[in-house]
């Protein structure tokens, strides 16, 4: 009798975990909308470790990569100028970011008032981050 109770408890837990996974999976559309492995290009205008890049006015820095299967790929950049600086994520797993980047190419541009992301969905730059005062 004890073995039957153990067996039934094991089945109950297995079903509970399976249903829990389905509830979690149904609460996000990421796996439906975003392919499991995506190829992306990031372009920064005017770090795995990509090294320090000093860009002059009009310069560009780009890199290509494939997003990992865990949807945890993350890139961030530190930007500085004479009177300001900022730390900004330039790629992370986010459906809104993917939509703005046209699902393959994120273009960031440093301007006088801050950092802009080219929003290919509406065809214009979107101010994402303002410069922080100081260096």
PDB file of N, CA, C and O in Angstrom, residues 39-97:
ATOM      1  N   UNK A  39      20.093  35.665 -35.683  1.00  0.00           N
ATOM      2  CA  UNK A  39      21.319  36.350 -36.054  1.00  0.00           C
ATOM      3  C   UNK A  39      21.064  37.845 -36.000  1.00  0.00           C
ATOM      4  O   UNK A  39      20.075  38.333 -36.543  1.00  0.00           O
ATOM      5  N   UNK A  40      21.965  38.562 -35.337  1.00  0.00           N
ATOM      6  CA  UNK A  40      21.784  39.992 -35.112  1.00  0.00           C
ATOM      7  C   UNK A  40      23.025  40.749 -35.518  1.00  0.00           C
ATOM      8  O   UNK A  40      24.120  40.218 -35.524  1.00  0.00           O
ATOM      9  N   UNK A  41      22.854  42.034 -35.805  1.00  0.00           N
ATOM     10  CA  UNK A  41      23.965  42.953 -36.001  1.00  0.00           C
ATOM     11  C   UNK A  41      23.692  44.185 -35.161  1.00  0.00           C
ATOM     12  O   UNK A  41      22.587  44.718 -35.179  1.00  0.00           O
ATOM     13  N   UNK A  42      24.708  44.612 -34.414  1.00  0.00           N
ATOM     14  CA  UNK A  42      24.618  45.835 -33.611  1.00  0.00           C
ATOM     15  C   UNK A  42      25.572  46.857 -34.222  1.00  0.00           C
ATOM     16  O   UNK A  42      26.720  46.541 -34.509  1.00  0.00           O
ATOM     17  N   UNK A  43      25.104  48.074 -34.411  1.00  0.00           N
ATOM     18  CA  UNK A  43      25.939  49.151 -34.927  1.00  0.00           C
ATOM     19  C   UNK A  43      25.855  50.317 -33.955  1.00  0.00           C
ATOM     20  O   UNK A  43      24.762  50.726 -33.574  1.00  0.00           O
ATOM     21  N   UNK A  44      27.003  50.843 -33.556  1.00  0.00           N
ATOM     22  CA  UNK A  44      27.073  52.028 -32.713  1.00  0.00           C
ATOM     23  C   UNK A  44      27.739  53.116 -33.546  1.00  0.00           C
ATOM     24  O   UNK A  44      28.827  52.918 -34.062  1.00  0.00           O
ATOM     25  N   UNK A  45      27.090  54.279 -33.700  1.00  0.00           N
ATOM     26  CA  UNK A  45      27.597  55.378 -34.507  1.00  0.00           C
ATOM     27  C   UNK A  45      28.135  56.460 -33.573  1.00  0.00           C
ATOM     28  O   UNK A  45      27.468  56.853 -32.623  1.00  0.00           O
ATOM     29  N   UNK A  46      29.254  57.450 -34.083  1.00  0.00           N
ATOM     30  CA  UNK A  46      30.045  58.571 -33.480  1.00  0.00           C
ATOM     31  C   UNK A  46      30.926  58.083 -32.375  1.00  0.00           C
ATOM     32  O   UNK A  46      31.200  58.576 -31.731  1.00  0.00           O
ATOM     33  N   UNK A  47      30.439  44.989 -24.625  1.00  0.00           N
ATOM     34  CA  UNK A  47      31.687  44.325 -24.804  1.00  0.00           C
ATOM     35  C   UNK A  47      31.555  42.830 -24.496  1.00  0.00           C
ATOM     36  O   UNK A  47      30.516  42.468 -24.318  1.00  0.00           O
ATOM     37  N   UNK A  48      30.780  38.614 -23.930  1.00  0.00           N
ATOM     38  CA  UNK A  48      32.154  38.734 -24.366  1.00  0.00           C
ATOM     39  C   UNK A  48      32.687  40.190 -24.433  1.00  0.00           C
ATOM     40  O   UNK A  48      31.869  41.064 -24.582  1.00  0.00           O
ATOM     41  N   UNK A  49      33.927  40.397 -24.429  1.00  0.00           N
ATOM     42  CA  UNK A  49      34.600  41.678 -24.389  1.00  0.00           C
ATOM     43  C   UNK A  49      34.978  42.062 -25.805  1.00  0.00           C
ATOM     44  O   UNK A  49      35.783  41.407 -26.443  1.00  0.00           O
ATOM     45  N   UNK A  50      34.403  43.146 -26.300  1.00  0.00           N
ATOM     46  CA  UNK A  50      34.702  43.613 -27.649  1.00  0.00           C
ATOM     47  C   UNK A  50      35.810  44.647 -27.648  1.00  0.00           C
ATOM     48  O   UNK A  50      36.212  45.127 -28.696  1.00  0.00           O
ATOM     49  N   UNK A  51      36.306  44.975 -26.468  1.00  0.00           N
ATOM     50  CA  UNK A  51      37.425  45.907 -26.366  1.00  0.00           C
ATOM     51  C   UNK A  51      36.964  47.355 -26.375  1.00  0.00           C
ATOM     52  O   UNK A  51      35.817  47.677 -26.658  1.00  0.00           O
ATOM     53  N   UNK A  52      37.884  48.226 -26.052  1.00  0.00           N
ATOM     54  CA  UNK A  52      37.594  49.655 -26.010  1.00  0.00           C
ATOM     55  C   UNK A  52      37.640  50.205 -27.431  1.00  0.00           C
ATOM     56  O   UNK A  52      38.583  49.946 -28.179  1.00  0.00           O
ATOM     57  N   UNK A  53      36.621  50.946 -27.799  1.00  0.00           N
ATOM     58  CA  UNK A  53      36.545  51.552 -29.118  1.00  0.00           C
ATOM     59  C   UNK A  53      36.394  53.056 -28.947  1.00  0.00           C
ATOM     60  O   UNK A  53      35.470  53.512 -28.272  1.00  0.00           O
ATOM     61  N   UNK A  54      37.293  53.820 -29.527  1.00  0.00           N
ATOM     62  CA  UNK A  54      37.185  55.274 -29.504  1.00  0.00           C
ATOM     63  C   UNK A  54      36.658  55.716 -30.852  1.00  0.00           C
ATOM     64  O   UNK A  54      37.342  55.569 -31.870  1.00  0.00           O
ATOM     65  N   UNK A  55      35.441  56.250 -30.857  1.00  0.00           N
ATOM     66  CA  UNK A  55      34.814  56.668 -32.103  1.00  0.00           C
ATOM     67  C   UNK A  55      34.862  58.177 -32.230  1.00  0.00           C
ATOM     68  O   UNK A  55      34.538  58.904 -31.299  1.00  0.00           O
ATOM     69  N   UNK A  56      35.282  58.642 -33.399  1.00  0.00           N
ATOM     70  CA  UNK A  56      35.241  60.070 -33.700  1.00  0.00           C
ATOM     71  C   UNK A  56      33.928  60.379 -34.397  1.00  0.00           C
ATOM     72  O   UNK A  56      33.196  59.464 -34.796  1.00  0.00           O
ATOM     73  N   UNK A  57      33.620  61.625 -34.557  1.00  0.00           N
ATOM     74  CA  UNK A  57      32.393  62.057 -35.207  1.00  0.00           C
ATOM     75  C   UNK A  57      32.228  61.342 -36.548  1.00  0.00           C
ATOM     76  O   UNK A  57      33.128  61.371 -37.386  1.00  0.00           O
ATOM     77  N   UNK A  58      31.120  60.652 -36.720  1.00  0.00           N
ATOM     78  CA  UNK A  58      30.832  59.950 -37.973  1.00  0.00           C
ATOM     79  C   UNK A  58      31.337  58.515 -38.038  1.00  0.00           C
ATOM     80  O   UNK A  58      30.991  57.782 -38.960  1.00  0.00           O
ATOM     81  N   UNK A  59      32.176  58.093 -37.070  1.00  0.00           N
ATOM     82  CA  UNK A  59      32.684  56.714 -37.065  1.00  0.00           C
ATOM     83  C   UNK A  59      31.577  55.740 -36.675  1.00  0.00           C
ATOM     84  O   UNK A  59      30.608  56.104 -36.015  1.00  0.00           O
ATOM     85  N   UNK A  60      31.781  54.476 -37.067  1.00  0.00           N
ATOM     86  CA  UNK A  60      30.849  53.401 -36.723  1.00  0.00           C
ATOM     87  C   UNK A  60      31.633  52.224 -36.160  1.00  0.00           C
ATOM     88  O   UNK A  60      32.770  51.993 -36.523  1.00  0.00           O
ATOM     89  N   UNK A  61      30.971  51.473 -35.287  1.00  0.00           N
ATOM     90  CA  UNK A  61      31.524  50.226 -34.762  1.00  0.00           C
ATOM     91  C   UNK A  61      30.393  49.204 -34.785  1.00  0.00           C
ATOM     92  O   UNK A  61      29.306  49.470 -34.265  1.00  0.00           O
ATOM     93  N   UNK A  62      30.620  48.062 -35.419  1.00  0.00           N
ATOM     94  CA  UNK A  62      29.576  47.041 -35.551  1.00  0.00           C
ATOM     95  C   UNK A  62      30.114  45.676 -35.174  1.00  0.00           C
ATOM     96  O   UNK A  62      31.319  45.421 -35.280  1.00  0.00           O
ATOM     97  N   UNK A  63      29.224  44.791 -34.759  1.00  0.00           N
ATOM     98  CA  UNK A  63      29.570  43.398 -34.555  1.00  0.00           C
ATOM     99  C   UNK A  63      28.346  42.541 -34.817  1.00  0.00           C
ATOM    100  O   UNK A  63      27.216  42.997 -34.704  1.00  0.00           O
ATOM    101  N   UNK A  64      28.591  41.304 -35.201  1.00  0.00           N
ATOM    102  CA  UNK A  64      27.527  40.339 -35.479  1.00  0.00           C
ATOM    103  C   UNK A  64      27.620  39.203 -34.474  1.00  0.00           C
ATOM    104  O   UNK A  64      28.708  38.867 -34.013  1.00  0.00           O
ATOM    105  N   UNK A  65      26.496  38.591 -34.184  1.00  0.00           N
ATOM    106  CA  UNK A  65      26.476  37.471 -33.247  1.00  0.00           C
ATOM    107  C   UNK A  65      25.163  36.730 -33.407  1.00  0.00           C
ATOM    108  O   UNK A  65      24.213  37.236 -34.003  1.00  0.00           O
ATOM    109  N   UNK A  66      25.110  35.541 -32.878  1.00  0.00           N
ATOM    110  CA  UNK A  66      23.871  34.777 -32.803  1.00  0.00           C
ATOM    111  C   UNK A  66      23.417  34.735 -31.358  1.00  0.00           C
ATOM    112  O   UNK A  66      24.222  34.497 -30.459  1.00  0.00           O
ATOM    113  N   UNK A  67      22.139  34.989 -31.140  1.00  0.00           N
ATOM    114  CA  UNK A  67      21.591  34.965 -29.782  1.00  0.00           C
ATOM    115  C   UNK A  67      21.640  33.540 -29.244  1.00  0.00           C
ATOM    116  O   UNK A  67      21.395  32.585 -29.971  1.00  0.00           O
ATOM    117  N   UNK A  68      21.955  33.391 -27.958  1.00  0.00           N
ATOM    118  CA  UNK A  68      22.036  32.048 -27.386  1.00  0.00           C
ATOM    119  C   UNK A  68      20.646  31.453 -27.167  1.00  0.00           C
ATOM    120  O   UNK A  68      19.641  32.163 -27.171  1.00  0.00           O
ATOM    121  N   UNK A  69      20.601  30.146 -26.987  1.00  0.00           N
ATOM    122  CA  UNK A  69      19.330  29.436 -26.874  1.00  0.00           C
ATOM    123  C   UNK A  69      18.603  29.727 -25.564  1.00  0.00           C
ATOM    124  O   UNK A  69      17.406  29.478 -25.446  1.00  0.00           O
ATOM    125  N   UNK A  70      19.300  30.262 -24.574  1.00  0.00           N
ATOM    126  CA  UNK A  70      18.685  30.575 -23.283  1.00  0.00           C
ATOM    127  C   UNK A  70      18.057  31.968 -23.263  1.00  0.00           C
ATOM    128  O   UNK A  70      17.520  32.394 -22.242  1.00  0.00           O
ATOM    129  N   UNK A  71      18.153  32.688 -24.370  1.00  0.00           N
ATOM    130  CA  UNK A  71      17.627  34.053 -24.465  1.00  0.00           C
ATOM    131  C   UNK A  71      18.253  34.963 -23.405  1.00  0.00           C
ATOM    132  O   UNK A  71      17.581  35.812 -22.833  1.00  0.00           O
ATOM    133  N   UNK A  72      19.543  34.786 -23.140  1.00  0.00           N
ATOM    134  CA  UNK A  72      20.200  35.603 -22.118  1.00  0.00           C
ATOM    135  C   UNK A  72      21.365  36.421 -22.683  1.00  0.00           C
ATOM    136  O   UNK A  72      22.145  36.979 -21.925  1.00  0.00           O
ATOM    137  N   UNK A  73      21.471  36.514 -24.016  1.00  0.00           N
ATOM    138  CA  UNK A  73      22.529  37.313 -24.623  1.00  0.00           C
ATOM    139  C   UNK A  73      22.342  38.773 -24.217  1.00  0.00           C
ATOM    140  O   UNK A  73      21.239  39.307 -24.268  1.00  0.00           O
ATOM    141  N   UNK A  74      23.436  39.411 -23.795  1.00  0.00           N
ATOM    142  CA  UNK A  74      23.381  40.792 -23.325  1.00  0.00           C
ATOM    143  C   UNK A  74      24.654  41.514 -23.749  1.00  0.00           C
ATOM    144  O   UNK A  74      25.758  40.995 -23.564  1.00  0.00           O
ATOM    145  N   UNK A  75      24.499  42.692 -24.333  1.00  0.00           N
ATOM    146  CA  UNK A  75      25.626  43.567 -24.637  1.00  0.00           C
ATOM    147  C   UNK A  75      25.290  44.941 -24.078  1.00  0.00           C
ATOM    148  O   UNK A  75      24.154  45.400 -24.174  1.00  0.00           O
ATOM    149  N   UNK A  76      26.283  45.575 -23.490  1.00  0.00           N
ATOM    150  CA  UNK A  76      26.117  46.935 -23.021  1.00  0.00           C
ATOM    151  C   UNK A  76      27.347  47.726 -23.410  1.00  0.00           C
ATOM    152  O   UNK A  76      28.417  47.165 -23.684  1.00  0.00           O
ATOM    153  N   UNK A  77      27.204  49.034 -23.488  1.00  0.00           N
ATOM    154  CA  UNK A  77      28.314  49.920 -23.864  1.00  0.00           C
ATOM    155  C   UNK A  77      28.399  51.075 -22.882  1.00  0.00           C
ATOM    156  O   UNK A  77      27.389  51.524 -22.340  1.00  0.00           O
ATOM    157  N   UNK A  78      29.604  51.517 -22.674  1.00  0.00           N
ATOM    158  CA  UNK A  78      29.849  52.735 -21.908  1.00  0.00           C
ATOM    159  C   UNK A  78      30.187  53.822 -22.915  1.00  0.00           C
ATOM    160  O   UNK A  78      31.062  53.648 -23.764  1.00  0.00           O
ATOM    161  N   UNK A  79      29.485  54.929 -22.856  1.00  0.00           N
ATOM    162  CA  UNK A  79      29.712  56.063 -23.743  1.00  0.00           C
ATOM    163  C   UNK A  79      30.178  57.235 -22.904  1.00  0.00           C
ATOM    164  O   UNK A  79      29.692  57.443 -21.793  1.00  0.00           O
ATOM    165  N   UNK A  80      31.121  58.009 -23.450  1.00  0.00           N
ATOM    166  CA  UNK A  80      31.538  59.220 -22.748  1.00  0.00           C
ATOM    167  C   UNK A  80      31.877  60.301 -23.763  1.00  0.00           C
ATOM    168  O   UNK A  80      32.255  60.020 -24.896  1.00  0.00           O
ATOM    169  N   UNK A  81      31.693  61.521 -23.322  1.00  0.00           N
ATOM    170  CA  UNK A  81      32.092  62.698 -24.086  1.00  0.00           C
ATOM    171  C   UNK A  81      32.608  63.720 -23.082  1.00  0.00           C
ATOM    172  O   UNK A  81      32.639  63.442 -21.880  1.00  0.00           O
ATOM    173  N   UNK A  82      33.035  64.890 -23.550  1.00  0.00           N
ATOM    174  CA  UNK A  82      33.662  65.873 -22.662  1.00  0.00           C
ATOM    175  C   UNK A  82      32.828  66.211 -21.429  1.00  0.00           C
ATOM    176  O   UNK A  82      33.360  66.328 -20.331  1.00  0.00           O
ATOM    177  N   UNK A  83      31.522  66.339 -21.587  1.00  0.00           N
ATOM    178  CA  UNK A  83      30.694  66.790 -20.462  1.00  0.00           C
ATOM    179  C   UNK A  83      29.637  65.774 -20.028  1.00  0.00           C
ATOM    180  O   UNK A  83      28.701  66.104 -19.316  1.00  0.00           O
ATOM    181  N   UNK A  84      29.770  64.506 -20.440  1.00  0.00           N
ATOM    182  CA  UNK A  84      28.776  63.525 -20.042  1.00  0.00           C
ATOM    183  C   UNK A  84      29.201  62.091 -20.306  1.00  0.00           C
ATOM    184  O   UNK A  84      30.200  61.837 -20.969  1.00  0.00           O
ATOM    185  N   UNK A  85      28.411  61.158 -19.755  1.00  0.00           N
ATOM    186  CA  UNK A  85      28.685  59.738 -19.940  1.00  0.00           C
ATOM    187  C   UNK A  85      27.409  58.949 -19.710  1.00  0.00           C
ATOM    188  O   UNK A  85      26.402  59.484 -19.209  1.00  0.00           O
ATOM    189  N   UNK A  86      27.419  57.648 -20.067  1.00  0.00           N
ATOM    190  CA  UNK A  86      26.283  56.761 -19.802  1.00  0.00           C
ATOM    191  C   UNK A  86      26.696  55.310 -19.996  1.00  0.00           C
ATOM    192  O   UNK A  86      27.592  55.006 -20.777  1.00  0.00           O
ATOM    193  N   UNK A  87      26.072  54.418 -19.240  1.00  0.00           N
ATOM    194  CA  UNK A  87      26.146  52.972 -19.431  1.00  0.00           C
ATOM    195  C   UNK A  87      24.798  52.540 -19.986  1.00  0.00           C
ATOM    196  O   UNK A  87      23.762  52.825 -19.374  1.00  0.00           O
ATOM    197  N   UNK A  88      24.799  51.842 -21.113  1.00  0.00           N
ATOM    198  CA  UNK A  88      23.538  51.504 -21.766  1.00  0.00           C
ATOM    199  C   UNK A  88      23.580  50.077 -22.285  1.00  0.00           C
ATOM    200  O   UNK A  88      24.569  49.657 -22.894  1.00  0.00           O
ATOM    201  N   UNK A  89      22.499  49.321 -22.028  1.00  0.00           N
ATOM    202  CA  UNK A  89      22.339  48.024 -22.682  1.00  0.00           C
ATOM    203  C   UNK A  89      22.017  48.299 -24.139  1.00  0.00           C
ATOM    204  O   UNK A  89      21.118  49.088 -24.432  1.00  0.00           O
ATOM    205  N   UNK A  90      22.760  47.673 -25.064  1.00  0.00           N
ATOM    206  CA  UNK A  90      22.489  47.854 -26.484  1.00  0.00           C
ATOM    207  C   UNK A  90      21.884  46.602 -27.113  1.00  0.00           C
ATOM    208  O   UNK A  90      21.422  46.637 -28.245  1.00  0.00           O
ATOM    209  N   UNK A  91      21.884  45.474 -26.376  1.00  0.00           N
ATOM    210  CA  UNK A  91      21.160  44.285 -26.810  1.00  0.00           C
ATOM    211  C   UNK A  91      20.817  43.434 -25.601  1.00  0.00           C
ATOM    212  O   UNK A  91      21.655  43.188 -24.748  1.00  0.00           O
ATOM    213  N   UNK A  92      19.559  43.002 -25.533  1.00  0.00           N
ATOM    214  CA  UNK A  92      19.071  42.090 -24.506  1.00  0.00           C
ATOM    215  C   UNK A  92      17.837  41.415 -25.086  1.00  0.00           C
ATOM    216  O   UNK A  92      17.310  41.835 -26.118  1.00  0.00           O
ATOM    217  N   UNK A  93      17.377  40.373 -24.455  1.00  0.00           N
ATOM    218  CA  UNK A  93      16.230  39.633 -24.967  1.00  0.00           C
ATOM    219  C   UNK A  93      14.944  40.372 -24.630  1.00  0.00           C
ATOM    220  O   UNK A  93      14.494  40.362 -23.490  1.00  0.00           O
ATOM    221  N   UNK A  94      14.375  41.044 -25.623  1.00  0.00           N
ATOM    222  CA  UNK A  94      13.168  41.832 -25.400  1.00  0.00           C
ATOM    223  C   UNK A  94      12.420  41.991 -26.724  1.00  0.00           C
ATOM    224  O   UNK A  94      12.993  42.471 -27.706  1.00  0.00           O
ATOM    225  N   UNK A  95      11.181  41.590 -26.766  1.00  0.00           N
ATOM    226  CA  UNK A  95      10.393  41.616 -27.999  1.00  0.00           C
ATOM    227  C   UNK A  95      10.246  43.037 -28.538  1.00  0.00           C
ATOM    228  O   UNK A  95      10.291  43.258 -29.748  1.00  0.00           O
ATOM    229  N   UNK A  96      10.088  44.022 -27.649  1.00  0.00           N
ATOM    230  CA  UNK A  96       9.954  45.405 -28.112  1.00  0.00           C
ATOM    231  C   UNK A  96      11.245  45.865 -28.787  1.00  0.00           C
ATOM    232  O   UNK A  96      11.202  46.489 -29.852  1.00  0.00           O
ATOM    233  N   UNK A  97      12.396  45.553 -28.181  1.00  0.00           N
ATOM    234  CA  UNK A  97      13.673  45.885 -28.815  1.00  0.00           C
ATOM    235  C   UNK A  97      13.781  45.196 -30.170  1.00  0.00           C
ATOM    236  O   UNK A  97      14.170  45.813 -31.161  1.00  0.00           O
TER     237      UNK A  97
END
